[in-house]
PDB file of C-alpha atoms in Angstrom:
ATOM      1  CA  GLY W   1     187.448 130.933  62.877  1.00 78.00           C
ATOM      2  CA  GLU W   2     189.953 128.175  62.308  1.00 85.00           C
ATOM      3  CA  ASN W   3     189.415 125.688  59.490  1.00 90.00           C
ATOM      4  CA  VAL W   4     191.366 122.447  59.273  1.00 95.00           C
ATOM      5  CA  GLU W   5     191.430 120.377  56.107  1.00 96.00           C
ATOM      6  CA  GLN W   6     192.704 116.787  56.192  1.00 97.00           C
ATOM      7  CA  HIS W   7     193.679 114.412  53.377  1.00 97.00           C
ATOM      8  CA  PRO W   8     193.229 111.673  52.414  1.00 97.00           C
ATOM      9  CA  SER W   9     189.918 110.546  53.879  1.00 96.00           C
ATOM     10  CA  THR W  10     190.964 106.894  53.580  1.00 97.00           C
ATOM     11  CA  LEU W  11     194.389 105.340  53.231  1.00 98.00           C
ATOM     12  CA  SER W  12     195.128 101.665  52.662  1.00 98.00           C
ATOM     13  CA  VAL W  13     198.673 100.366  53.022  1.00 98.00           C
ATOM     14  CA  GLN W  14     200.416  97.033  53.350  1.00 98.00           C
ATOM     15  CA  GLU W  15     201.991  96.117  56.644  1.00 97.00           C
ATOM     16  CA  GLY W  16     205.505  97.535  56.775  1.00 97.00           C
ATOM     17  CA  ASP W  17     204.777 100.414  54.415  1.00 97.00           C
ATOM     18  CA  SER W  18     204.796 104.070  55.454  1.00 98.00           C
ATOM     19  CA  ALA W  19     201.668 106.193  55.759  1.00 98.00           C
ATOM     20  CA  VAL W  20     201.429 109.964  55.460  1.00 98.00           C
ATOM     21  CA  ILE W  21     198.420 112.073  56.406  1.00 98.00           C
ATOM     22  CA  LYS W  22     198.361 115.780  55.637  1.00 98.00           C
ATOM     23  CA  CYS W  23     196.504 118.705  57.170  1.00 98.00           C
ATOM     24  CA  THR W  24     196.273 122.390  56.444  1.00 97.00           C
ATOM     25  CA  TYR W  25     194.999 125.111  58.735  1.00 95.00           C
ATOM     26  CA  SER W  26     193.802 128.638  58.122  1.00 93.00           C
ATOM     27  CA  ASP W  27     194.483 130.649  61.283  1.00 89.00           C
ATOM     28  CA  SER W  28     198.088 131.832  61.475  1.00 88.00           C
ATOM     29  CA  ALA W  29     197.592 132.342  65.228  1.00 86.00           C
ATOM     30  CA  SER W  30     197.262 128.587  65.792  1.00 89.00           C
ATOM     31  CA  ASN W  31     200.182 127.351  67.808  1.00 87.00           C
ATOM     32  CA  TYR W  32     199.503 123.763  68.841  1.00 88.00           C
ATOM     33  CA  PHE W  33     198.839 120.828  66.550  1.00 93.00           C
ATOM     34  CA  PRO W  34     197.938 117.456  68.081  1.00 93.00           C
ATOM     35  CA  TRP W  35     197.159 114.206  66.333  1.00 96.00           C
ATOM     36  CA  TYR W  36     194.579 111.843  67.755  1.00 95.00           C
ATOM     37  CA  LYS W  37     193.998 108.175  67.038  1.00 96.00           C
ATOM     38  CA  GLN W  38     190.477 106.880  67.435  1.00 92.00           C
ATOM     39  CA  GLU W  39     189.721 103.192  67.359  1.00 92.00           C
ATOM     40  CA  LEU W  40     186.173 102.148  66.620  1.00 87.00           C
ATOM     41  CA  GLY W  41     183.817 103.193  69.410  1.00 83.00           C
ATOM     42  CA  LYS W  42     186.574 104.547  71.622  1.00 87.00           C
ATOM     43  CA  ARG W  43     187.786 107.925  72.775  1.00 89.00           C
ATOM     44  CA  PRO W  44     190.257 109.983  70.729  1.00 90.00           C
ATOM     45  CA  GLN W  45     193.726 109.445  72.130  1.00 92.00           C
ATOM     46  CA  LEU W  46     196.641 111.768  71.633  1.00 91.00           C
ATOM     47  CA  ILE W  47     199.505 110.082  69.834  1.00 95.00           C
ATOM     48  CA  ILE W  48     201.802 113.006  69.091  1.00 95.00           C
ATOM     49  CA  ASP W  49     201.701 116.790  69.060  1.00 92.00           C
ATOM     50  CA  ILE W  50     203.823 119.670  67.844  1.00 91.00           C
ATOM     51  CA  ARG W  51     204.045 123.307  68.811  1.00 86.00           C
ATOM     52  CA  SER W  52     204.613 126.179  66.454  1.00 80.00           C
ATOM     53  CA  ASN W  53     208.186 126.772  67.585  1.00 79.00           C
ATOM     54  CA  VAL W  54     209.248 123.304  66.379  1.00 80.00           C
ATOM     55  CA  GLY W  55     209.466 122.023  62.793  1.00 90.00           C
ATOM     56  CA  GLU W  56     209.556 118.303  63.404  1.00 94.00           C
ATOM     57  CA  LYS W  57     209.000 115.848  66.222  1.00 94.00           C
ATOM     58  CA  LYS W  58     209.480 112.099  66.316  1.00 96.00           C
ATOM     59  CA  ASP W  59     208.348 109.358  68.673  1.00 94.00           C
ATOM     60  CA  GLN W  60     209.469 105.885  67.606  1.00 96.00           C
ATOM     61  CA  ARG W  61     207.532 105.049  64.408  1.00 97.00           C
ATOM     62  CA  ILE W  62     205.516 108.253  64.429  1.00 98.00           C
ATOM     63  CA  ALA W  63     206.667 111.695  63.346  1.00 97.00           C
ATOM     64  CA  VAL W  64     204.982 115.003  62.715  1.00 97.00           C
ATOM     65  CA  THR W  65     206.250 117.896  60.618  1.00 96.00           C
ATOM     66  CA  LEU W  66     205.036 121.483  60.605  1.00 96.00           C
ATOM     67  CA  ASN W  67     205.445 124.140  57.947  1.00 94.00           C
ATOM     68  CA  LYS W  68     204.194 127.392  59.454  1.00 91.00           C
ATOM     69  CA  THR W  69     204.738 129.401  56.300  1.00 92.00           C
ATOM     70  CA  ALA W  70     202.548 127.081  54.253  1.00 93.00           C
ATOM     71  CA  LYS W  71     200.235 126.385  57.212  1.00 94.00           C
ATOM     72  CA  HIS W  72     200.390 122.659  56.891  1.00 95.00           C
ATOM     73  CA  PHE W  73     201.429 119.769  59.082  1.00 97.00           C
ATOM     74  CA  SER W  74     201.740 116.071  58.428  1.00 98.00           C
ATOM     75  CA  LEU W  75     201.731 112.776  60.294  1.00 98.00           C
ATOM     76  CA  HIS W  76     204.179 110.099  59.211  1.00 98.00           C
ATOM     77  CA  ILE W  77     203.894 106.504  60.366  1.00 98.00           C
ATOM     78  CA  THR W  78     206.711 104.160  59.365  1.00 97.00           C
ATOM     79  CA  GLU W  79     206.711 100.351  59.425  1.00 98.00           C
ATOM     80  CA  THR W  80     202.949 100.254  59.766  1.00 98.00           C
ATOM     81  CA  GLN W  81     201.324  97.396  61.651  1.00 97.00           C
ATOM     82  CA  PRO W  82     197.723  96.111  61.587  1.00 96.00           C
ATOM     83  CA  GLU W  83     197.137  97.634  65.020  1.00 96.00           C
ATOM     84  CA  ASP W  84     197.794 101.059  63.508  1.00 97.00           C
ATOM     85  CA  SER W  85     194.438 100.689  61.735  1.00 97.00           C
ATOM     86  CA  ALA W  86     192.153 103.431  63.089  1.00 97.00           C
ATOM     87  CA  VAL W  87     190.825 106.869  62.265  1.00 95.00           C
ATOM     88  CA  TYR W  88     193.406 109.602  62.701  1.00 97.00           C
ATOM     89  CA  PHE W  89     192.387 113.192  63.350  1.00 95.00           C
ATOM     90  CA  CYS W  90     194.581 116.244  63.134  1.00 96.00           C
ATOM     91  CA  ALA W  91     193.651 119.332  65.105  1.00 95.00           C
ATOM     92  CA  ALA W  92     194.745 122.883  65.672  1.00 93.00           C
ATOM     93  CA  THR W  93     194.119 125.462  68.323  1.00 84.00           C
ATOM     94  CA  PRO W  94     192.738 128.759  67.092  1.00 66.00           C
ATOM     95  CA  GLY W  95     194.454 130.565  69.918  1.00 57.00           C
ATOM     96  CA  GLY W  96     193.235 132.053  73.179  1.00 51.00           C
ATOM     97  CA  TYR W  97     191.976 128.843  74.723  1.00 57.00           C
ATOM     98  CA  SER W  98     192.845 125.239  74.018  1.00 66.00           C
ATOM     99  CA  THR W  99     189.753 124.722  71.900  1.00 83.00           C
ATOM    100  CA  LEU W 100     190.551 122.129  69.272  1.00 88.00           C
ATOM    101  CA  THR W 101     189.390 122.403  65.684  1.00 91.00           C
ATOM    102  CA  PHE W 102     189.556 118.949  64.149  1.00 93.00           C
ATOM    103  CA  GLY W 103     190.052 117.779  60.614  1.00 95.00           C
ATOM    104  CA  LYS W 104     187.553 115.337  59.157  1.00 93.00           C
ATOM    105  CA  GLY W 105     189.714 112.328  59.867  1.00 95.00           C
ATOM    106  CA  THR W 106     191.614 109.722  57.880  1.00 97.00           C
ATOM    107  CA  MET W 107     190.703 106.070  58.088  1.00 96.00           C
ATOM    108  CA  LEU W 108     193.966 104.145  57.921  1.00 98.00           C
ATOM    109  CA  LEU W 109     193.728 100.471  57.013  1.00 97.00           C
ATOM    110  CA  VAL W 110     196.878  98.380  57.358  1.00 97.00           C
ATOM    111  CA  SER W 111     196.629  94.993  55.679  1.00 96.00           C
ATOM    112  CA  PRO W 112     198.773  92.102  56.931  1.00 93.00           C
TER     113      PRO W 112
ATOM    114  CA  GLU H   1     196.995 107.181  85.103  1.00 78.00           C
ATOM    115  CA  PRO H   2     194.190 109.693  85.761  1.00 82.00           C
ATOM    116  CA  GLU H   3     191.258 109.630  83.359  1.00 90.00           C
ATOM    117  CA  VAL H   4     188.261 111.705  82.444  1.00 94.00           C
ATOM    118  CA  THR H   5     185.162 109.645  83.170  1.00 96.00           C
ATOM    119  CA  GLN H   6     181.712 110.093  81.683  1.00 97.00           C
ATOM    120  CA  THR H   7     178.314 108.706  82.578  1.00 96.00           C
ATOM    121  CA  PRO H   8     176.210 107.201  81.236  1.00 96.00           C
ATOM    122  CA  SER H   9     178.010 105.419  78.419  1.00 95.00           C
ATOM    123  CA  HIS H  10     174.795 105.249  76.403  1.00 97.00           C
ATOM    124  CA  GLN H  11     171.600 107.254  76.790  1.00 97.00           C
ATOM    125  CA  VAL H  12     168.425 106.748  74.791  1.00 98.00           C
ATOM    126  CA  THR H  13     165.819 109.475  75.058  1.00 97.00           C
ATOM    127  CA  GLN H  14     162.647 110.548  73.371  1.00 97.00           C
ATOM    128  CA  MET H  15     162.578 113.659  71.245  1.00 97.00           C
ATOM    129  CA  GLY H  16     161.694 116.705  73.344  1.00 97.00           C
ATOM    130  CA  GLN H  17     163.028 115.256  76.579  1.00 98.00           C
ATOM    131  CA  GLU H  18     165.792 116.795  78.634  1.00 98.00           C
ATOM    132  CA  VAL H  19     169.059 114.934  79.125  1.00 98.00           C
ATOM    133  CA  ILE H  20     172.023 115.552  81.374  1.00 97.00           C
ATOM    134  CA  LEU H  21     175.394 114.125  80.475  1.00 98.00           C
ATOM    135  CA  ARG H  22     177.903 113.883  83.284  1.00 97.00           C
ATOM    136  CA  CYS H  23     181.666 114.135  83.364  1.00 97.00           C
ATOM    137  CA  VAL H  24     184.311 113.960  86.043  1.00 96.00           C
ATOM    138  CA  PRO H  25     187.413 115.758  84.742  1.00 94.00           C
ATOM    139  CA  ILE H  26     190.926 114.990  85.926  1.00 91.00           C
ATOM    140  CA  SER H  27     191.168 116.411  89.414  1.00 88.00           C
ATOM    141  CA  ASN H  28     193.846 119.096  88.991  1.00 84.00           C
ATOM    142  CA  HIS H  29     192.590 120.297  85.617  1.00 88.00           C
ATOM    143  CA  LEU H  30     191.028 123.715  85.326  1.00 87.00           C
ATOM    144  CA  TYR H  31     189.734 123.814  81.749  1.00 90.00           C
ATOM    145  CA  PHE H  32     186.804 121.721  80.654  1.00 92.00           C
ATOM    146  CA  TYR H  33     185.295 121.092  77.241  1.00 94.00           C
ATOM    147  CA  TRP H  34     182.437 119.354  75.536  1.00 96.00           C
ATOM    148  CA  TYR H  35     182.793 118.031  72.018  1.00 95.00           C
ATOM    149  CA  ARG H  36     180.425 115.966  69.946  1.00 96.00           C
ATOM    150  CA  GLN H  37     180.889 113.528  67.099  1.00 93.00           C
ATOM    151  CA  ILE H  38     178.012 112.583  64.840  1.00 94.00           C
ATOM    152  CA  LEU H  39     178.472 109.030  63.590  1.00 89.00           C
ATOM    153  CA  GLY H  40     181.143 108.869  60.910  1.00 86.00           C
ATOM    154  CA  GLN H  41     181.964 112.564  61.092  1.00 88.00           C
ATOM    155  CA  LYS H  42     184.636 114.683  62.698  1.00 88.00           C
ATOM    156  CA  VAL H  43     184.786 115.763  66.294  1.00 92.00           C
ATOM    157  CA  GLU H  44     183.190 119.201  66.753  1.00 94.00           C
ATOM    158  CA  PHE H  45     183.749 121.706  69.537  1.00 93.00           C
ATOM    159  CA  LEU H  46     180.702 122.711  71.585  1.00 96.00           C
ATOM    160  CA  VAL H  47     181.851 124.705  74.598  1.00 95.00           C
ATOM    161  CA  SER H  48     184.753 125.422  76.903  1.00 92.00           C
ATOM    162  CA  PHE H  49     184.491 126.266  80.582  1.00 92.00           C
ATOM    163  CA  TYR H  50     186.926 127.886  82.982  1.00 89.00           C
ATOM    164  CA  ASN H  51     186.598 129.498  86.373  1.00 87.00           C
ATOM    165  CA  ASN H  52     182.912 128.617  86.605  1.00 88.00           C
ATOM    166  CA  GLU H  53     181.909 130.264  83.380  1.00 92.00           C
ATOM    167  CA  ILE H  54     181.781 129.601  79.674  1.00 94.00           C
ATOM    168  CA  SER H  55     184.989 130.680  77.946  1.00 89.00           C
ATOM    169  CA  GLU H  56     183.971 129.992  74.386  1.00 89.00           C
ATOM    170  CA  LYS H  57     181.138 128.314  72.561  1.00 92.00           C
ATOM    171  CA  SER H  58     180.460 127.275  68.996  1.00 92.00           C
ATOM    172  CA  GLU H  59     177.401 128.024  66.907  1.00 92.00           C
ATOM    173  CA  ILE H  60     176.199 124.506  67.676  1.00 94.00           C
ATOM    174  CA  PHE H  61     175.891 125.430  71.351  1.00 96.00           C
ATOM    175  CA  ASP H  62     172.556 127.240  71.172  1.00 94.00           C
ATOM    176  CA  ASP H  63     169.993 128.006  73.885  1.00 94.00           C
ATOM    177  CA  GLN H  64     169.041 124.336  74.121  1.00 96.00           C
ATOM    178  CA  PHE H  65     172.425 123.576  75.657  1.00 97.00           C
ATOM    179  CA  SER H  66     173.832 124.531  79.038  1.00 97.00           C
ATOM    180  CA  VAL H  67     176.808 123.497  81.131  1.00 97.00           C
ATOM    181  CA  GLU H  68     177.341 123.490  84.835  1.00 94.00           C
ATOM    182  CA  ARG H  69     179.910 122.553  87.421  1.00 91.00           C
ATOM    183  CA  PRO H  70     177.547 121.755  90.289  1.00 86.00           C
ATOM    184  CA  ASP H  71     180.293 120.743  92.700  1.00 86.00           C
ATOM    185  CA  GLY H  72     184.065 120.424  92.830  1.00 77.00           C
ATOM    186  CA  SER H  73     184.248 117.333  90.681  1.00 86.00           C
ATOM    187  CA  ASN H  74     181.384 117.075  88.195  1.00 92.00           C
ATOM    188  CA  PHE H  75     180.900 118.909  84.908  1.00 95.00           C
ATOM    189  CA  THR H  76     177.557 118.488  83.168  1.00 97.00           C
ATOM    190  CA  LEU H  77     176.052 119.154  79.767  1.00 98.00           C
ATOM    191  CA  LYS H  78     172.289 119.613  79.650  1.00 98.00           C
ATOM    192  CA  ILE H  79     170.218 119.480  76.498  1.00 97.00           C
ATOM    193  CA  ARG H  80     166.816 120.944  77.312  1.00 96.00           C
ATOM    194  CA  SER H  81     164.615 119.609  74.545  1.00 95.00           C
ATOM    195  CA  THR H  82     166.391 116.988  72.491  1.00 97.00           C
ATOM    196  CA  LYS H  83     166.040 116.760  68.729  1.00 96.00           C
ATOM    197  CA  LEU H  84     166.776 113.824  66.456  1.00 97.00           C
ATOM    198  CA  GLU H  85     169.855 115.626  65.164  1.00 96.00           C
ATOM    199  CA  ASP H  86     171.308 115.760  68.668  1.00 97.00           C
ATOM    200  CA  SER H  87     172.067 112.039  68.357  1.00 97.00           C
ATOM    201  CA  ALA H  88     175.840 111.780  68.570  1.00 97.00           C
ATOM    202  CA  MET H  89     178.740 110.746  70.756  1.00 95.00           C
ATOM    203  CA  TYR H  90     179.453 113.461  73.288  1.00 97.00           C
ATOM    204  CA  PHE H  91     182.983 113.720  74.614  1.00 95.00           C
ATOM    205  CA  CYS H  92     184.065 115.609  77.683  1.00 96.00           C
ATOM    206  CA  ALA H  93     187.679 116.726  77.871  1.00 93.00           C
ATOM    207  CA  SER H  94     189.865 118.555  80.341  1.00 91.00           C
ATOM    208  CA  SER H  95     193.258 120.200  80.340  1.00 88.00           C
ATOM    209  CA  ASP H  96     195.498 121.913  82.833  1.00 83.00           C
ATOM    210  CA  GLU H  97     196.910 124.734  80.740  1.00 69.00           C
ATOM    211  CA  VAL H  98     195.615 127.206  78.218  1.00 60.00           C
ATOM    212  CA  ARG H  99     197.210 127.351  74.793  1.00 51.00           C
ATOM    213  CA  GLY H 100     198.150 123.956  73.811  1.00 56.00           C
ATOM    214  CA  THR H 101     198.506 121.371  76.437  1.00 67.00           C
ATOM    215  CA  GLU H 102     197.100 117.932  75.883  1.00 79.00           C
ATOM    216  CA  ALA H 103     193.338 117.699  76.187  1.00 85.00           C
ATOM    217  CA  PHE H 104     192.354 114.412  77.806  1.00 89.00           C
ATOM    218  CA  PHE H 105     189.141 112.955  76.476  1.00 92.00           C
ATOM    219  CA  GLY H 106     186.607 110.856  78.301  1.00 94.00           C
ATOM    220  CA  GLN H 107     185.273 107.662  76.775  1.00 93.00           C
ATOM    221  CA  GLY H 108     182.146 109.440  75.577  1.00 95.00           C
ATOM    222  CA  THR H 109     178.382 109.202  76.021  1.00 97.00           C
ATOM    223  CA  ARG H 110     176.454 107.930  73.054  1.00 96.00           C
ATOM    224  CA  LEU H 111     173.164 109.857  72.933  1.00 98.00           C
ATOM    225  CA  THR H 112     170.404 108.397  70.822  1.00 98.00           C
ATOM    226  CA  VAL H 113     167.278 110.499  70.357  1.00 98.00           C
ATOM    227  CA  VAL H 114     164.266 108.564  69.104  1.00 97.00           C
TER     228      VAL H 114
END
């Protein structure tokens, strides 16, 4: 089955800095890669996603890149703010059905 | 904006008891999922459900677990004889397209087995 590795497990940045979280996946059939933000005690919420026919996607301060050959994808947050502090999960679909395989998560801490 | 809703928000049960976790998916969605998240760990897939039957299940989803869509709106997860290690946050999710559309998550049910 699909295996998703995510790094780093924790990331501390100063407000205004950029943050990058990286994920790799194992199943070359995976074709959809969402990123979820989870604040403490709350539901995972989709913040951005990318499909395998696109190399990069941007939404204001958030961008995601995908390298299908290397089987890795990354989340980039620019001009970080304290409210960006949360756990971020990457995920991939193994194909067939939209079953998500999640990475272990990255706790992002943005200090004012 | 439509939401997936789950009840109860928190359930405490004794080991060996049966629990039923309830979910109301978004009304026009056809694909339903249960995930769980043990405290401090990643979200793990349990089961997917489409057209009134299980589409896929993980190795976590053993004979103690079952899912049902008893009517046109509810989707339930039953754990027959709970174990301490079943303590986790259980998330229901739904989507309206296979292969990569956004899965909308409910707010979760925190199950505590004592």
